[in-house]
Coordinates of C-alpha atoms and ligand atoms in Angstrom, one line a residue:
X222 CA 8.2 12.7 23.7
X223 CA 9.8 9.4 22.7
X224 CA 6.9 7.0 21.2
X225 CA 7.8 3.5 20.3
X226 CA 7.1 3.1 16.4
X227 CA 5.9 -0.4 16.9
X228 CA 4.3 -2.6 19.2
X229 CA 3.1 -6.2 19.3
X230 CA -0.6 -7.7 19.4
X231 CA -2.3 -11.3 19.6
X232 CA -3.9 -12.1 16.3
X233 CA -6.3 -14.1 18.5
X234 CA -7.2 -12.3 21.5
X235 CA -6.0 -8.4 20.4
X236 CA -3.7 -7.8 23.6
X237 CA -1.0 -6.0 23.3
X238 CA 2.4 -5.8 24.3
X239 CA 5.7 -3.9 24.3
X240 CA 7.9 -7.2 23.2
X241 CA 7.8 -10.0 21.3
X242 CA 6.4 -13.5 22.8
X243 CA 5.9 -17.2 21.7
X244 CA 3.0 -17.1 23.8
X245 CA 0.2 -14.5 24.5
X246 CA 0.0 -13.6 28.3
X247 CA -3.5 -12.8 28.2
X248 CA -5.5 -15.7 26.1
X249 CA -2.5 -17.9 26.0
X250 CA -2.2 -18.6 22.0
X251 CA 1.0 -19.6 20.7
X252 CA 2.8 -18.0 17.9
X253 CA -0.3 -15.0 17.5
X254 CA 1.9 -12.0 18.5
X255 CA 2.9 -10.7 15.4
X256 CA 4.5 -6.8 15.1
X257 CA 2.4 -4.2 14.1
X258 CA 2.8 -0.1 13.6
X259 CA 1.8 1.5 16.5
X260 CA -1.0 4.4 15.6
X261 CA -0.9 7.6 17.7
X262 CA -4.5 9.0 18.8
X263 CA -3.3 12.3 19.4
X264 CA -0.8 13.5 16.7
X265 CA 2.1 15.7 17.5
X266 CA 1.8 15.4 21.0
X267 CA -2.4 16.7 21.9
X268 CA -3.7 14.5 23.9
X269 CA -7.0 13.1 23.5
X270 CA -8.7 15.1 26.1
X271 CA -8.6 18.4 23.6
X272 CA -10.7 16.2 21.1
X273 CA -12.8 18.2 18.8
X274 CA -16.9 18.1 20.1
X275 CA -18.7 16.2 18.0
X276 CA -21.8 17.5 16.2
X277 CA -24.8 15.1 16.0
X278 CA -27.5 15.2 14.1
X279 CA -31.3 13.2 13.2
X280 CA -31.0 10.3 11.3
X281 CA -33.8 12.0 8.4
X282 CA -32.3 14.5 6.7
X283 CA -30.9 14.8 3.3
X284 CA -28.3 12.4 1.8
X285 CA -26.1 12.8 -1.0
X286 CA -26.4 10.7 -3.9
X287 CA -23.2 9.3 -3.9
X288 CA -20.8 10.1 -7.4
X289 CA -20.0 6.8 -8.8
X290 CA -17.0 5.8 -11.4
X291 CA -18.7 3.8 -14.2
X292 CA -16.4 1.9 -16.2
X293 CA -19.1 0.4 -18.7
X294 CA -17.9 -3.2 -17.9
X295 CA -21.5 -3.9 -17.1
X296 CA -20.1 -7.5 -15.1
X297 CA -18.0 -5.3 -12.7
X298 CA -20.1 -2.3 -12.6
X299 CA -23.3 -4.4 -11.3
X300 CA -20.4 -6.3 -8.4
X301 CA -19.6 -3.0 -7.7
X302 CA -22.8 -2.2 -6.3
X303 CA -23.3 0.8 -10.0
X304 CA -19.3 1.9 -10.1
X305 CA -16.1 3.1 -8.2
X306 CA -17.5 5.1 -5.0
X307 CA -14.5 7.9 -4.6
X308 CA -12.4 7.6 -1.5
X309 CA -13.0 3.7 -1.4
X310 CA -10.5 1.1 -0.8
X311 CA -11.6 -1.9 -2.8
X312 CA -9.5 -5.5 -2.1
X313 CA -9.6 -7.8 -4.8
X314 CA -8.6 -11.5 -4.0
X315 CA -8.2 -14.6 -6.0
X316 CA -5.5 -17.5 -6.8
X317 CA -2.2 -16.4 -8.2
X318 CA -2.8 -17.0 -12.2
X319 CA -6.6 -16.1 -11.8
X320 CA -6.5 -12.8 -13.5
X321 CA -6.8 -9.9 -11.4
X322 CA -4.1 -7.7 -12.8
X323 CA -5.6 -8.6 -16.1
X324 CA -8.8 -7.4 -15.0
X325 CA -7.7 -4.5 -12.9
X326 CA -5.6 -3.5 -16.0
X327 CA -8.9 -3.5 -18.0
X328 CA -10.6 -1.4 -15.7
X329 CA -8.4 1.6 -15.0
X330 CA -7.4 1.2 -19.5
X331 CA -11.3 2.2 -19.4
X332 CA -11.6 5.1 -17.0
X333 CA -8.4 6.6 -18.0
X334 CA -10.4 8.2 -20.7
X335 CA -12.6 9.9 -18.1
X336 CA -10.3 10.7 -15.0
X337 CA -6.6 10.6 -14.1
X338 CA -6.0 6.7 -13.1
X339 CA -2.6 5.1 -11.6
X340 CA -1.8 1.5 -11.7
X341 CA 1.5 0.7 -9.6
X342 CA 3.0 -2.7 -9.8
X343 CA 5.0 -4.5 -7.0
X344 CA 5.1 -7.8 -8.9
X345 CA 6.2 -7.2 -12.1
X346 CA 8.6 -4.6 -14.2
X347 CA 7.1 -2.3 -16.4
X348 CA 8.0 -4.0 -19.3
X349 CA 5.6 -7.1 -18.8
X350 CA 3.1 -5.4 -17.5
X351 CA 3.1 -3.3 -20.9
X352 CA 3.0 -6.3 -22.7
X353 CA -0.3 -7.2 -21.2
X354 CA -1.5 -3.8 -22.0
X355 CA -0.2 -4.3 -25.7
X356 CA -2.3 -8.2 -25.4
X357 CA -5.1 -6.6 -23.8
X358 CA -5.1 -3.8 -26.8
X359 CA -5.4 -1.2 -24.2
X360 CA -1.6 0.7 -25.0
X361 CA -2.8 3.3 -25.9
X362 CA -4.7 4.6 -22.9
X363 CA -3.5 7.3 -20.6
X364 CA -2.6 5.4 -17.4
X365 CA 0.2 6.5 -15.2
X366 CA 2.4 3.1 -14.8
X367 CA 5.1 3.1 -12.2
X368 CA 6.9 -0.5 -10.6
X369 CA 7.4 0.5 -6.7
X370 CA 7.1 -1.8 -3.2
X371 CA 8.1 1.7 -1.1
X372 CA 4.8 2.6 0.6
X373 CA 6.8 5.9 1.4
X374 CA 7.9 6.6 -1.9
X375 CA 4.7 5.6 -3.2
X376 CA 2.6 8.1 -0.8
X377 CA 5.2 10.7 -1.8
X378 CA 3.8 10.5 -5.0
X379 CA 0.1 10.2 -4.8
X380 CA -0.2 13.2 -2.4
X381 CA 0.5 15.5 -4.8
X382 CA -2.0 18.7 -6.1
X383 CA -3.0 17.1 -8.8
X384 CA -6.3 15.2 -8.7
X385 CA -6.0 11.3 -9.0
X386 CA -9.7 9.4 -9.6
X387 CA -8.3 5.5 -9.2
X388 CA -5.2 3.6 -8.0
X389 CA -4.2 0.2 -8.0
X390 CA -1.7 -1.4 -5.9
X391 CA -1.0 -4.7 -7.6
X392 CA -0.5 -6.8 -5.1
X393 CA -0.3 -5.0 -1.3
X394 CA 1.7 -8.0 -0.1
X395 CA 4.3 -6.7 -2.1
X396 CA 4.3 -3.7 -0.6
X397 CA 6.0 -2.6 2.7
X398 CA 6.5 0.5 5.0
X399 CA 10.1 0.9 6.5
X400 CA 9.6 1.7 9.8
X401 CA 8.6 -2.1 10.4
X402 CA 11.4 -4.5 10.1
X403 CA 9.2 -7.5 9.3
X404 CA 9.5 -8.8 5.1
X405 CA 6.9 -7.6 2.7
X406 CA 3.8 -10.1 2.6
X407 CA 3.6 -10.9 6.6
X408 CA 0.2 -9.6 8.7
X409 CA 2.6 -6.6 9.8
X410 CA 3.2 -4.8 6.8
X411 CA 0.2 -5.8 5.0
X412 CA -1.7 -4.3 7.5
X413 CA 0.6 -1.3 7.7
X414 CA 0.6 -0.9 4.0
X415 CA -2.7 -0.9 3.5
X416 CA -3.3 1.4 6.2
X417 CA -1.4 4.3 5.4
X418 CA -2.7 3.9 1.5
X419 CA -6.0 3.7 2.5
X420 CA -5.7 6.8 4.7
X421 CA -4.9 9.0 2.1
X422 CA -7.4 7.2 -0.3
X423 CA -9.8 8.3 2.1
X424 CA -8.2 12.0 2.6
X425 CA -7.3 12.6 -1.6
X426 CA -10.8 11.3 -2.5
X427 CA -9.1 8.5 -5.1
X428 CA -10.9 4.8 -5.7
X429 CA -8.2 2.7 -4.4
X430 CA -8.0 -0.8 -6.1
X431 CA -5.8 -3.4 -3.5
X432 CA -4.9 -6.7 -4.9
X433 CA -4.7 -9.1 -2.3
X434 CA -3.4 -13.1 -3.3
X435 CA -5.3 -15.7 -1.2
X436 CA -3.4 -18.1 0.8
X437 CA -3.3 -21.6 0.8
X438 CA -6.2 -21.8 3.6
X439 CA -8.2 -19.8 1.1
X440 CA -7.6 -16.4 2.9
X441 CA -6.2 -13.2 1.5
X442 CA -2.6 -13.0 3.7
X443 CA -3.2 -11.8 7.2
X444 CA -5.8 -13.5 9.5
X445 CA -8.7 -11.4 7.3
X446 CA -7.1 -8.3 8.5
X447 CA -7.7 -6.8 5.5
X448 CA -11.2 -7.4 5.0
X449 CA -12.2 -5.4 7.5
X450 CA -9.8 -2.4 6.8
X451 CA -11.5 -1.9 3.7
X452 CA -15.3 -1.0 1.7
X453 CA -15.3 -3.4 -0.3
X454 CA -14.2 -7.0 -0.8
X455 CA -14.3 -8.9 -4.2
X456 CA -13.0 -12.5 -4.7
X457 CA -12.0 -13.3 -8.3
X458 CA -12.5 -16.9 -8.6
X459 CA -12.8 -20.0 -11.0
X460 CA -12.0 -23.5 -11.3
X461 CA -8.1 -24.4 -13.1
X462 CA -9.2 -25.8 -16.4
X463 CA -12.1 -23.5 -16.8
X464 CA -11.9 -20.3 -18.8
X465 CA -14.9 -18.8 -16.6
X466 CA -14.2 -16.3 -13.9
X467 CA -16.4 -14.7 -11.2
X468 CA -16.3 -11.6 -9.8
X469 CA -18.0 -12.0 -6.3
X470 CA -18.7 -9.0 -4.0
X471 CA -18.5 -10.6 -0.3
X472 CA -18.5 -7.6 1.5
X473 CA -19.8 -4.0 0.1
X474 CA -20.4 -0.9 2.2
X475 CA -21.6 0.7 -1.0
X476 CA -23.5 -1.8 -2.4
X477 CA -25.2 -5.2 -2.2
X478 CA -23.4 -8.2 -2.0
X479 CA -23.6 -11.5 -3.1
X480 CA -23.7 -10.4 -7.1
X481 CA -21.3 -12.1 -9.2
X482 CA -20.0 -10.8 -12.4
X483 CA -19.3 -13.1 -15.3
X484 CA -16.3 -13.0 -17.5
X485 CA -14.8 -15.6 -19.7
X486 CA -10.8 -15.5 -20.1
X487 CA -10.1 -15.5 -23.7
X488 CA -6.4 -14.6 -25.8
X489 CA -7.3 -11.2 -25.5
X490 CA -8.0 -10.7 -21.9
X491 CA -11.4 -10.8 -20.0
X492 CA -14.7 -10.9 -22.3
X493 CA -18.2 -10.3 -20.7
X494 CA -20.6 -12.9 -20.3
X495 CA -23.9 -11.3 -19.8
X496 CA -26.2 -14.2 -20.1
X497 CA -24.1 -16.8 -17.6
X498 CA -27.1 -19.9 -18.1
X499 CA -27.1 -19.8 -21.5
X500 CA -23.0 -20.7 -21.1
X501 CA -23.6 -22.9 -18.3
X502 CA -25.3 -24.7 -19.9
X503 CA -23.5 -24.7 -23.1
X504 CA -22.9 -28.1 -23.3
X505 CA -25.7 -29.7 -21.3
X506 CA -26.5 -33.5 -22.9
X507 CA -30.5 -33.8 -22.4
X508 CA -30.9 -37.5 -22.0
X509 CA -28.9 -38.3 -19.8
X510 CA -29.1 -39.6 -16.4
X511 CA -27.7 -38.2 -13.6
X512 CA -28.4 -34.5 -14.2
X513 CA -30.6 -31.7 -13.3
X514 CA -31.0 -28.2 -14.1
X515 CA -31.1 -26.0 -11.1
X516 CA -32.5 -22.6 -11.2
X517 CA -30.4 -20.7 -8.9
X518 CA -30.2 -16.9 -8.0
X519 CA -26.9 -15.1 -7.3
X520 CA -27.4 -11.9 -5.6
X521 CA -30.3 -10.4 -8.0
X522 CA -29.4 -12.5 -11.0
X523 CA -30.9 -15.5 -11.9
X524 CA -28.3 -18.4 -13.2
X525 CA -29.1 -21.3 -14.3
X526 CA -26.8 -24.6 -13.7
X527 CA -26.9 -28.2 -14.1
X528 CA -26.1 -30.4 -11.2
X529 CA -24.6 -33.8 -12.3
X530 CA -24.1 -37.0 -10.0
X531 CA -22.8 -40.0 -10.5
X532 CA -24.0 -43.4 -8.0
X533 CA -21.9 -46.0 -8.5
X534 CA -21.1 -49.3 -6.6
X535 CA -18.1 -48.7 -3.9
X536 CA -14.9 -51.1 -3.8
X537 CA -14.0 -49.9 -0.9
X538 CA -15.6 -50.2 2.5
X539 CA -15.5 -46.5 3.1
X540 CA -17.7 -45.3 0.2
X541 CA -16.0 -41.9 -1.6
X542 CA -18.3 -38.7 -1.6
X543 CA -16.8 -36.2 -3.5
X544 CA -18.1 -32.6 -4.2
X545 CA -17.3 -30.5 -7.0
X546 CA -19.4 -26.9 -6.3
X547 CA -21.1 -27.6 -3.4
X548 CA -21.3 -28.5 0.0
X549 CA -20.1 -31.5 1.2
X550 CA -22.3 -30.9 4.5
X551 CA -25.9 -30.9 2.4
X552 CA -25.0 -33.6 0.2
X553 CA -24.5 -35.7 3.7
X554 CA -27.9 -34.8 5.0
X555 CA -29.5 -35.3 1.7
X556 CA -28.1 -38.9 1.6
X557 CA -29.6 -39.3 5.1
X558 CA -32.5 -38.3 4.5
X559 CA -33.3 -40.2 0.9
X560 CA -32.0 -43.1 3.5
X561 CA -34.2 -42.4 6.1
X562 CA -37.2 -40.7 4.9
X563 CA -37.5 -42.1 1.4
X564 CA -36.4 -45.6 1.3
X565 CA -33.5 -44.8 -1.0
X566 CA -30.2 -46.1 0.6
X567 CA -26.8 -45.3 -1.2
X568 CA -25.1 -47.1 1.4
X569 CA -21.9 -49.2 -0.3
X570 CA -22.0 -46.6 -2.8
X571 CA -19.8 -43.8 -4.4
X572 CA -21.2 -40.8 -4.4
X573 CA -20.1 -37.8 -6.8
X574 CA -21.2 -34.2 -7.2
X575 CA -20.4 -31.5 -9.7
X576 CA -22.0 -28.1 -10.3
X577 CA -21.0 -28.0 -14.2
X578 CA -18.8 -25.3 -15.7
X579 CA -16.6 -24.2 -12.0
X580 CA -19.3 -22.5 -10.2
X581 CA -19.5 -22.4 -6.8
X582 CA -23.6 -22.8 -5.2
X583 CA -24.4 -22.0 -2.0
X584 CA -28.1 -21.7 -1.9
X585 CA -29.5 -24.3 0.2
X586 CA -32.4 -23.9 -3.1
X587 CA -30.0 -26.5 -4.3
X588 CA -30.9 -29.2 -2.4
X589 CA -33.8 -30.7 -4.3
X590 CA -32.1 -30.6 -7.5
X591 CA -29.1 -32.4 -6.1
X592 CA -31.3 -35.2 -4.8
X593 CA -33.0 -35.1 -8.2
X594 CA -29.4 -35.8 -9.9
X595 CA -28.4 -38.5 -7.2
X596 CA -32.2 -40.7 -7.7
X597 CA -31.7 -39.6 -11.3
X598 CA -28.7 -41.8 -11.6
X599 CA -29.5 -44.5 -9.0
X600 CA -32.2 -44.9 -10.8
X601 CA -30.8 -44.5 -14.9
X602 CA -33.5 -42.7 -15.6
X603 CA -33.3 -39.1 -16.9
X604 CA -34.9 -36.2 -15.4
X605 CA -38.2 -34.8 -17.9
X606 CA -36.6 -33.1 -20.4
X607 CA -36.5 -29.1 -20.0
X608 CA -37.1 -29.1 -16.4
X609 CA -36.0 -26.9 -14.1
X610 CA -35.4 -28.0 -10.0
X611 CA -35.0 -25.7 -7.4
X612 CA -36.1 -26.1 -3.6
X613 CA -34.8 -26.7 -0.5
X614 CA -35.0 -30.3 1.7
X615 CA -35.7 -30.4 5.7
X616 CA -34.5 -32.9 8.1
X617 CA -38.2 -34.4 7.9
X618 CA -38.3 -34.9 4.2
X619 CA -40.2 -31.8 3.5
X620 CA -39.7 -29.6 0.4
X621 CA -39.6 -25.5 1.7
X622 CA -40.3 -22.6 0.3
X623 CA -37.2 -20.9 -1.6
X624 CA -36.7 -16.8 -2.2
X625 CA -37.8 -15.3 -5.8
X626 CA -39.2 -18.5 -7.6
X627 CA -40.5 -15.8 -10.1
X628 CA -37.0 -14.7 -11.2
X629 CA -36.0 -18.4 -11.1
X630 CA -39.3 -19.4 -13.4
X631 CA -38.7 -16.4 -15.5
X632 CA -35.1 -16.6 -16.6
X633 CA -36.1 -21.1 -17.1
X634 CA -38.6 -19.9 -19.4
X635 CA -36.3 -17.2 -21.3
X636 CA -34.3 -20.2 -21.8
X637 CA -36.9 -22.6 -23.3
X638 CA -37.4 -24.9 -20.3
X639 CA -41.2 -26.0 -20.1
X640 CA -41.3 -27.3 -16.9
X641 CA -40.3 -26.4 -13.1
X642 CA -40.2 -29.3 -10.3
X643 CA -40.5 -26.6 -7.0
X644 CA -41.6 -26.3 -3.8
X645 CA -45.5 -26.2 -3.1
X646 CA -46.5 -22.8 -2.9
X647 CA -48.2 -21.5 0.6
X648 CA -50.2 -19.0 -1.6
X649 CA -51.1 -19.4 -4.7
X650 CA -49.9 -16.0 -6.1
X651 CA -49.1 -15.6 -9.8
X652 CA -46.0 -16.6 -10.7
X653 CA -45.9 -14.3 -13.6
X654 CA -46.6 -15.4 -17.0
X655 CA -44.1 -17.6 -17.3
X656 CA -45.7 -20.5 -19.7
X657 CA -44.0 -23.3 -17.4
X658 CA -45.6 -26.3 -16.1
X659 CA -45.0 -26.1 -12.6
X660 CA -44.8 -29.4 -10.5
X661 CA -44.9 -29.1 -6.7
X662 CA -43.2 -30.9 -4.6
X663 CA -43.7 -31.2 -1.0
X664 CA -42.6 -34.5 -0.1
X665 CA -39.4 -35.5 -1.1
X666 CA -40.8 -39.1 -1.8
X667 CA -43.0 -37.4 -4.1
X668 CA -39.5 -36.5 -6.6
X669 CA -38.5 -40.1 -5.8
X670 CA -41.9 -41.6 -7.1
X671 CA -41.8 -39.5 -10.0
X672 CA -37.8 -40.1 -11.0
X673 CA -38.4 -44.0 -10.0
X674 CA -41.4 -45.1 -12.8
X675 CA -41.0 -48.3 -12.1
X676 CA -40.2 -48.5 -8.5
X677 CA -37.2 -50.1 -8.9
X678 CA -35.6 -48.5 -5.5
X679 CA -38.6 -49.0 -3.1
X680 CA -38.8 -52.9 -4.5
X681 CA -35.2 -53.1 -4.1
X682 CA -36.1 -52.2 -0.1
X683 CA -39.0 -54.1 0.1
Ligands
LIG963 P1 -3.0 -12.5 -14.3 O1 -3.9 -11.3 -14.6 O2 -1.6 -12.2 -14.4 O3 -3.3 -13.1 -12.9 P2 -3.1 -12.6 -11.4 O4 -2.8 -11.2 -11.5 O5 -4.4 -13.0 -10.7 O6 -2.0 -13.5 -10.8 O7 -3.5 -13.6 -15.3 C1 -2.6 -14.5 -15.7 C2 -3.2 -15.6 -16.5 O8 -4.2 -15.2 -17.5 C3 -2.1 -16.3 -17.3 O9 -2.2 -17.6 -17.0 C4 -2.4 -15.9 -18.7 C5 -3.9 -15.6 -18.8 N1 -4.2 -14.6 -19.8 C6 -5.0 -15.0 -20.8 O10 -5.4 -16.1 -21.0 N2 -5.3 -14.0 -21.8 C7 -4.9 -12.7 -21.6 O11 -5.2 -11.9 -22.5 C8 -4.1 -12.4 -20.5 C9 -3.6 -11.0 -20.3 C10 -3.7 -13.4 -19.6
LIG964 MG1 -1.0 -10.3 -11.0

C-alpha cells in the first residue's frame, strides 16, 4: 500500500489537501497551506475498524500521586507546578539572548546527580556550549552532551535500553526530520520534530525540555502549533537592559499556571531571587511624585511593584501615551474615566507608564494604583509614604473588589509598608493581623480628593 509521506493543510481553516496551493479551497486564506507529515491511524496497514475496545471506568477511584523530578531550584520547581512530571514535553520560549540554554543548562547540571539527563544542542558546537558549563561551574556534572539537528539520528539514540530521566532539545527549530523537504525552523518541521520527540518522550517515560525562540510577533515559530502539542508551556522573559528574568508557566497540565519564577542573570549564570518585592523595589525614591506601590499577586505569590507616571504638557497635537508594563487599553479607560467621572482631564498631555524593574502586570488590581501614579504627578504631590495601592476601576468610577487582599496586605506589611489604599470591603472579614492602616476607596474621586490637598485639579475645572 503506497501512502503519501506528506500532505498539505490550512494553518487557518485545517483542510487538507494532496498539493500545494497559494490559496485554501475551503476558507479561502492565502499563503496558509503549509506541508506537513502525514500521520497514519492504522500502522502497518490495520485499519481502524480492528481498534482495540476501550475500557471505561468511574471518575472516583484511586489516582496516583504523580513522581515528580525536583531540581531544588525552588524559582523553577514552584513554575513547574513541584518538578519535572516524567513523560512530559515542556516548551520553553523567550527572545534569542534571554537565557534559556543558560537556564536549561542549570537544570539538567542539577539532576544529573540524581538521574541519567541529555542535553542536545542544534545551535551551537560542543565546545561553546562547554564553555558555558565551565562559566556556569557546572563541568563537572554527568550530562550526556551531543550537537545534532537529525531528528532520526537523534531518536536512534534516545530509544535505547537504557533509562533516560530528562532531555533537552536546544532549540527544536533547529531540528528537522528528512522525510519533509521543507528547511529546519518552518511550521512543517517544527511540528514534525516535535512530534516524533515527543512521541517517544511519552513512550520512554523521559522529561523532555523543547526550546522554542519567539518570533518577531511574539510567538514561538509556527502559528502556536507547538503550544498545544505539548504539557507544559514556559515563557522566559525580561526587559533588554534588565538583569531580571521570569519564568512564567502559561499553560500547565500538571500544575497551575500563571506562577512566575524569579531569577537575576548575573556573571555566573542564573541566581534565585526568592523575595522578588524586596528587588523591585530596590531602588524605589519615597518622595517622589508620580509613583505608587502596587501590591500585586502572580499566580500564588504576592509581588510587590511600583508603578511610575509621568504627566507632562504635549507639543504636539496628538498627545504621546506610552506604556512600559502594562496595558495600553486600561491606561485609555482610566484616562477616560479620571476625565469623565473625576474632573481630572489630561487632555493636551503626555502621558507615560512604567512598571519599574521589566515586569510585565496584567491584573486589572492594577488599575487604581496606576491612577494613583498619573493624579500623583498631575498633581506633584507624592503618594503617603509606605502605602500600598491595589484595586480595580469600573467604567462608572467605582473601586471593585480584587482577589486575596490578605496575601497582598500581608507580604506590604512583611515589607514595612503602614498603610494600604484598597477597595471597600463588602464584608468586613479580618484581614489577618496585618498592622496596616487600611484606607478604602470606593469612589475613584475619593483617591483624587485625597492625592489633590489643595484641590488644585477640580479649581483648575471649575
Ligand atoms: P543564552 O542562555 O545563550 O540565551 P538563549 O539560549 O535564550 O538564546 O544566554 C545568553 C546571554 O546570557 C548572553 O547575552 C550572555 C548572558 N550570560 C550571562 O550574563 N552570564 C552567564 O553566566 C551566562 C552563561 C550567560
Ligand atoms: Mg540558546
Amino acid at each position: 500500500m503506497a501512502k503519501s509521506h506528506t500532505r498539505y493543510v490550512c494553518q487557518s481553516c485545517g483542510a487538507s489537501t494532496a498539493r500545494w496551493a497559494g490559496r485554501c479551497e475551503s476558507c479561502g486564506a492565502w499563503n496558509t497551506i503549509v506541508e506537513e507529515a502525514a500521520e497514519n491511524l492504522a500502522p502497518k496497514g490495520q485499519s481502524a475498524k480492528g481498534g482495540r475496545k476501550l475500557d471505561f471506568v468511574d471518575l472516583s477511584g484511586a489516582t496516583a500521586e504523580i513522581p515528580r523530578a525536583v531540581t531544588g531550584i525552588a524559582e523553577f520547581d514552584r513554575v513547574c507546578g513541584g518538578g519535572l512530571v516524567p513523560g512530559s514535553a515542556i516548551l520553553i520560549g523567550g527572545d534569542p539572548g534571554i537565557g534559556k540554554s543558560t537556564l536549561l543548562l542549570q537544570v539538567v547540571a542539577r539532576l544529573a546527580t540524581r538521574g541519567s539527563t541529555i542535553y542536545i544542542s542544534g545551535e551551537e558546537a560542543i565546545d561553546q556550549v562547554r564553555l558555558r558549563a565551565k562559566r556556569l561551574k557546572v563541568e563537572g556534572a554527568q550530562v550526556a552532551l551531543a550537537a545534532a539537528t537529525s531528528v532520526r539520528d537523534i531518536l536512534a539514540s534516545l530509544d535505547g535500553t537504557d533509562h533516560k530521566d530528562v532531555v533537552v532539545i536546544d532549540s527544536i527549530q533547529t531540528m528537522y526530520v528528512d522525510t519533509l523537504d521543507s528547511a529546519p525552523g518552518t511550521v512543517a518541521q517544527v511540528r514534525a520534530s516535535a512530534q516524533e520527540l515527543i512521541r517517544l518522550a511519552k513512550r520512554r517515560g523521559f522529561a523532555l525540555f523543547l526550546v522554542g525562540h519567539v518570533t518577531k510577533e511574539g510567538m514561538i515559530a509556527g502559528p502556536r502549533v507547538l503550544e498545544h502539542m505539548v504539557d507544559t508551556v514556559l515563557y522566559f522573559e525580561g526587559e533588554r537592559g534588565h538583569h531580571f528574568r521570569i519564568l512564567r508557566a502559561v499553560k500547565n497540565r500538571f500544575g497551575p499556571t500563571d506562577e512566575i519564577g524569579v531569577f537575576e542573570m548575573t556573571d555566573r549564570g542564573l541566581a534565585e531571587v526568592s523575595n522578588p518585592s524586596a528587588l523591585f523595589l530596590a531602588e524605589r525614591r519615597g518622595d517622589v511624585s508620580g509613583a505608587a506601590v502596587f501590591a500585586g499577586m502572580e499566580g500564588t505569590r504576592p509581588v510587590l511593584v511600583e508603578v511610575q507616571a509621568l504627566v507632562a504638557p504635549s507639543p504636539f497635537s496628538t498627545p504621546r501615551r506610552q506604556v512600559v508594563g502594562w496595558d495600553a487599553g486600561r491606561l485609555a479607560m482610566i484616562t477616560a474615566v479620571l476625565d469623565a467621572r473625576c474632573g481630572v482631564s489630561l487632555a493636551g498631555a503626555d502621558v507615560f507608564l512604567n512598571v519599574a524593574g521589566g515586569l510585565k502586570i496584567n491584573e486589572p488590581a492594577a488599575d487604581l494604583a496606576c491612577a494613583a501614579a498619573l493624579i500623583s504627578s498631575l498633581t506633584q504631590t507624592p503618594v503617603p509614604p509606605d502605602t500600598v495601592v491595589f484595586g480595580e476601576i469600573g467604567l462608572a468610577c467605582e473601586v471593585r473588589q480584587v482577589g486575596q487582599s490578605e496575601a497582598r496586605l500581608k507580604e506590604a506589611a512583611k515589607l514595612g509598608f503602614s498603610k494600604a489604599f484598597l477597595p471597600k470591603r463588602r464584608r468586613k472579614q479580618a484581614m489577618g493581623d496585618a498592622p496596616l492602616e487600611l484606607v478604602e476607596i470606593d469612589q475613584l474621586a475619593e483617591l483624587v480628593s485625597r492625592l489633590d490637598g489643595d484641590s488644585s485639579l477640580r479649581r483648575k475645572r471649575a
